[in-house]
Amino acid sequence: MLLVGLTGGIGAGKSTVSALLAELGACIVDADEIARQLQSAGSPVLAAMAERFGEGILNGDGSLNRAAVAEIVFGNDDASKAALKDLNGIVHPAMQAEILRQIKIGHDGGQHVVLDFPLLAENPRDDLDATIVIDIDPEMAVERLVNSRGMDETDARNRIANQASREKRLAIATHVIDNSEGVDSLREQVADVWSTITG
C-alpha cells in the first residue's frame, strides 16, 4: 500500500483534489482536520497554546479563535516568526502521532493513503512513495481567497508569504497538478496522476 503526499499553497484547491482522490478510492488523512480536532475546546494542545499566547486566543466558549492566532503568527516581523515556531512546537508532535495512527488504519484496511498536508515543503517526509503538488499562480490564489472565502487581501497575502515559495513546493513534487483551468481539467489531471502512481 502506498503513502502519497498531497500539498499546495493556501487557495490552491487541496480540498477539491482530496475529494476527487477519495472518489478514486484513496484513504485521505487530512492534516488540517487533525489540527482542528487536536485544538478543540478543552484539549491539551489548546491549553498549551493558551498558556503560550494568552487567553485572548480563546472564544468565550473556550474554543480556539483562529483569527486571533493568525494575527499573532502570520505577521512579517521577528516576533511573529518566533510565535509561529512556538505554535508548531506545540501542535506538530501531537499531529505527527495522530497522522501515523490514521495512516496505519488506512493501510491496514488495504487502501492507498493520501496525506493531505499543506506544510509538506516546509516539513518534508522521507516515507512518501510520491508527492503531488497542486500548482496555482499566487495572484490567482489571492483572488480565490478574497472572492470565495471572503478573506481580507492583506491577510491572504501574509499567509501566502509565510508559506513555502511556489518554487520550493514544485521542487519536492513527483507529480504536478495545475489548478488554473477549472474543475473539468482538474478532474482529468487527478485521474491521470492517480492512475500513474497506483498503476
Short mmCIF file of C-alpha atoms in Angstrom, two decimals, residues 8-199:
data_model
loop_
_atom_site.label_atom_id
_atom_site.label_comp_id
_atom_site.label_asym_id
_atom_site.label_seq_id
_atom_site.Cartn_x
_atom_site.Cartn_y
_atom_site.Cartn_z
CA GLY A 8 -0.25 23.14 -2.30
CA GLY A 9 -0.39 26.68 -1.04
CA ILE A 10 -3.46 28.22 0.57
CA GLY A 11 -6.13 28.76 -2.09
CA ALA A 12 -4.59 26.16 -4.45
CA GLY A 13 -7.55 23.76 -4.19
CA LYS A 14 -6.25 20.96 -1.99
CA SER A 15 -9.65 20.08 -0.54
CA THR A 16 -11.14 19.71 -4.04
CA VAL A 17 -8.29 17.44 -5.14
CA SER A 18 -8.59 15.46 -1.88
CA ALA A 19 -12.29 14.88 -2.56
CA LEU A 20 -11.52 13.72 -6.13
CA LEU A 21 -8.84 11.32 -4.85
CA ALA A 22 -11.27 9.94 -2.26
CA GLU A 23 -13.74 9.27 -5.11
CA LEU A 24 -10.95 7.24 -6.77
CA GLY A 25 -10.61 5.09 -3.64
CA ALA A 26 -7.82 6.80 -1.73
CA CYS A 27 -7.91 6.99 2.06
CA ILE A 28 -7.41 10.68 2.88
CA VAL A 29 -5.50 11.70 6.00
CA ASP A 30 -6.23 15.43 6.34
CA ALA A 31 -3.58 17.23 8.41
CA ASP A 32 -5.70 20.40 8.71
CA GLU A 33 -8.65 18.42 10.04
CA ILE A 34 -6.39 16.62 12.52
CA ALA A 35 -5.06 20.00 13.69
CA ARG A 36 -8.64 21.24 14.18
CA GLN A 37 -9.52 18.18 16.27
CA LEU A 38 -6.35 18.48 18.36
CA GLN A 39 -7.13 22.18 19.00
CA SER A 40 -10.73 21.61 20.06
CA ALA A 41 -12.06 23.17 23.28
CA GLY A 42 -10.62 21.53 26.38
CA SER A 43 -7.83 19.69 24.55
CA PRO A 44 -4.28 19.54 26.00
CA VAL A 45 -2.91 21.15 22.81
CA LEU A 46 -5.28 24.13 23.10
CA ALA A 47 -4.41 24.52 26.79
CA ALA A 48 -0.70 24.68 25.89
CA MET A 49 -1.43 27.23 23.15
CA ALA A 50 -3.40 29.44 25.57
CA GLU A 51 -0.53 29.23 28.07
CA ARG A 52 1.96 30.41 25.42
CA PHE A 53 -0.17 33.01 23.59
CA GLY A 54 -2.64 34.10 26.29
CA GLU A 55 -6.36 33.64 26.86
CA GLY A 56 -7.02 36.13 24.04
CA ILE A 57 -6.78 33.26 21.54
CA LEU A 58 -9.90 31.65 23.06
CA ASN A 59 -13.51 32.45 22.29
CA GLY A 60 -16.00 32.88 25.13
CA ASP A 61 -16.98 29.19 24.92
CA GLY A 62 -13.35 28.02 25.26
CA SER A 63 -12.94 27.20 21.57
CA LEU A 64 -9.99 28.43 19.51
CA ASN A 65 -10.22 31.87 17.91
CA ARG A 66 -8.26 31.09 14.73
CA ALA A 67 -8.22 34.71 13.56
CA ALA A 68 -6.55 35.77 16.83
CA VAL A 69 -3.84 33.13 16.39
CA ALA A 70 -3.35 34.09 12.73
CA GLU A 71 -2.83 37.70 13.78
CA ILE A 72 -0.04 36.61 16.16
CA VAL A 73 1.81 34.17 13.92
CA PHE A 74 1.34 35.44 10.34
CA GLY A 75 2.97 38.86 10.56
CA ASN A 76 6.24 39.74 8.83
CA ASP A 77 8.29 40.59 11.94
CA ASP A 78 10.63 38.51 14.12
CA ALA A 79 8.06 38.20 16.93
CA SER A 80 5.58 36.59 14.51
CA LYS A 81 8.22 34.19 13.22
CA ALA A 82 9.14 33.18 16.78
CA ALA A 83 5.44 32.76 17.65
CA LEU A 84 4.89 30.53 14.59
CA LYS A 85 7.87 28.40 15.59
CA ASP A 86 6.45 28.03 19.12
CA LEU A 87 3.00 27.19 17.73
CA ASN A 88 4.47 24.47 15.53
CA GLY A 89 6.43 23.12 18.51
CA ILE A 90 3.16 22.71 20.44
CA VAL A 91 0.99 21.31 17.64
CA HIS A 92 3.34 19.21 15.48
CA PRO A 93 4.31 16.38 17.87
CA ALA A 94 0.65 15.60 18.63
CA MET A 95 -0.18 15.89 14.93
CA GLN A 96 2.58 13.50 13.87
CA ALA A 97 1.35 10.84 16.27
CA GLU A 98 -2.24 11.13 15.01
CA ILE A 99 -1.16 11.21 11.34
CA LEU A 100 0.80 7.96 11.81
CA ARG A 101 -2.18 6.37 13.57
CA GLN A 102 -4.54 7.25 10.69
CA ILE A 103 -2.06 6.12 8.01
CA LYS A 104 -1.83 2.74 9.74
CA ILE A 105 -5.64 2.41 9.79
CA GLY A 106 -5.80 3.14 6.03
CA HIS A 107 -3.02 0.69 5.16
CA ASP A 108 -4.44 -1.99 7.48
CA GLY A 109 -7.72 -1.58 5.56
CA GLY A 110 -5.93 -2.23 2.27
CA GLN A 111 -6.10 1.34 0.92
CA HIS A 112 -3.51 3.60 -0.63
CA VAL A 113 -3.25 6.61 1.69
CA VAL A 114 -3.02 10.26 0.64
CA LEU A 115 -1.60 12.58 3.29
CA ASP A 116 -3.16 16.00 2.61
CA PHE A 117 -0.56 18.23 4.26
CA PRO A 118 -0.25 21.97 3.44
CA LEU A 119 3.20 22.25 5.05
CA LEU A 120 4.90 19.36 3.24
CA ALA A 121 7.54 21.58 1.62
CA GLU A 122 8.33 23.16 5.00
CA ASN A 123 8.30 19.78 6.78
CA PRO A 124 9.47 17.15 4.26
CA ARG A 125 8.82 13.47 4.96
CA ASP A 126 11.03 10.57 3.89
CA ASP A 127 8.24 7.97 3.99
CA LEU A 128 6.33 9.07 0.86
CA ASP A 129 6.09 6.99 -2.31
CA ALA A 130 5.07 10.06 -4.36
CA THR A 131 4.29 13.73 -3.80
CA ILE A 132 1.50 15.54 -5.65
CA VAL A 133 1.80 19.33 -5.70
CA ILE A 134 -1.20 21.44 -6.72
CA ASP A 135 0.16 24.47 -8.50
CA ILE A 136 -1.52 27.81 -8.99
CA ASP A 137 -0.29 31.33 -9.65
CA PRO A 138 -0.09 33.13 -6.27
CA GLU A 139 -2.11 36.08 -7.63
CA MET A 140 -4.90 33.69 -8.63
CA ALA A 141 -4.74 32.15 -5.14
CA VAL A 142 -5.17 35.62 -3.54
CA GLU A 143 -8.13 36.31 -5.82
CA ARG A 144 -9.80 32.99 -4.87
CA LEU A 145 -9.21 33.54 -1.15
CA VAL A 146 -10.74 37.02 -1.29
CA ASN A 147 -13.68 36.09 -3.55
CA SER A 148 -14.51 32.56 -2.38
CA ARG A 149 -13.53 32.64 1.28
CA GLY A 150 -14.14 36.32 1.98
CA MET A 151 -10.61 36.70 3.30
CA ASP A 152 -9.05 40.14 3.66
CA GLU A 153 -6.50 40.64 0.85
CA THR A 154 -3.68 41.64 3.23
CA ASP A 155 -4.34 38.58 5.39
CA ALA A 156 -4.33 36.36 2.27
CA ARG A 157 -1.02 37.82 1.08
CA ASN A 158 0.54 37.45 4.57
CA ARG A 159 -0.47 33.79 4.73
CA ILE A 160 0.95 33.09 1.28
CA ALA A 161 4.18 34.93 2.20
CA ASN A 162 4.52 32.76 5.33
CA GLN A 163 4.25 29.52 3.36
CA ALA A 164 6.95 27.83 1.32
CA SER A 165 7.50 29.51 -2.04
CA ARG A 166 5.91 28.13 -5.17
CA GLU A 167 9.40 27.09 -6.36
CA LYS A 168 10.17 25.23 -3.13
CA ARG A 169 6.89 23.29 -3.37
CA LEU A 170 7.46 22.39 -7.02
CA ALA A 171 10.97 21.17 -6.13
CA ILE A 172 9.52 18.38 -3.91
CA ALA A 173 6.90 17.28 -6.48
CA THR A 174 6.95 13.93 -8.23
CA HIS A 175 3.64 14.93 -9.89
CA VAL A 176 2.21 18.43 -10.51
CA ILE A 177 -1.48 19.27 -10.97
CA ASP A 178 -2.23 22.68 -12.49
CA ASN A 179 -5.40 24.12 -10.94
CA SER A 180 -5.77 27.23 -13.07
CA GLU A 181 -8.23 25.86 -15.63
CA GLY A 182 -11.36 24.81 -13.76
CA VAL A 183 -12.88 21.63 -12.37
CA ASP A 184 -13.08 19.53 -15.57
CA SER A 185 -9.37 19.93 -16.26
CA LEU A 186 -8.68 19.28 -12.58
CA ARG A 187 -10.72 16.06 -12.53
CA GLU A 188 -8.90 14.77 -15.63
CA GLN A 189 -5.45 15.57 -14.23
CA VAL A 190 -6.24 13.96 -10.85
CA ALA A 191 -7.42 10.75 -12.55
CA ASP A 192 -4.28 10.64 -14.74
CA VAL A 193 -1.89 11.26 -11.86
CA TRP A 194 -3.60 8.74 -9.56
CA SER A 195 -3.58 6.09 -12.27
CA THR A 196 0.15 6.71 -12.91
CA ILE A 197 1.01 6.50 -9.20
CA THR A 198 -1.08 3.44 -8.41
CA GLY A 199 -0.75 1.70 -11.77
#
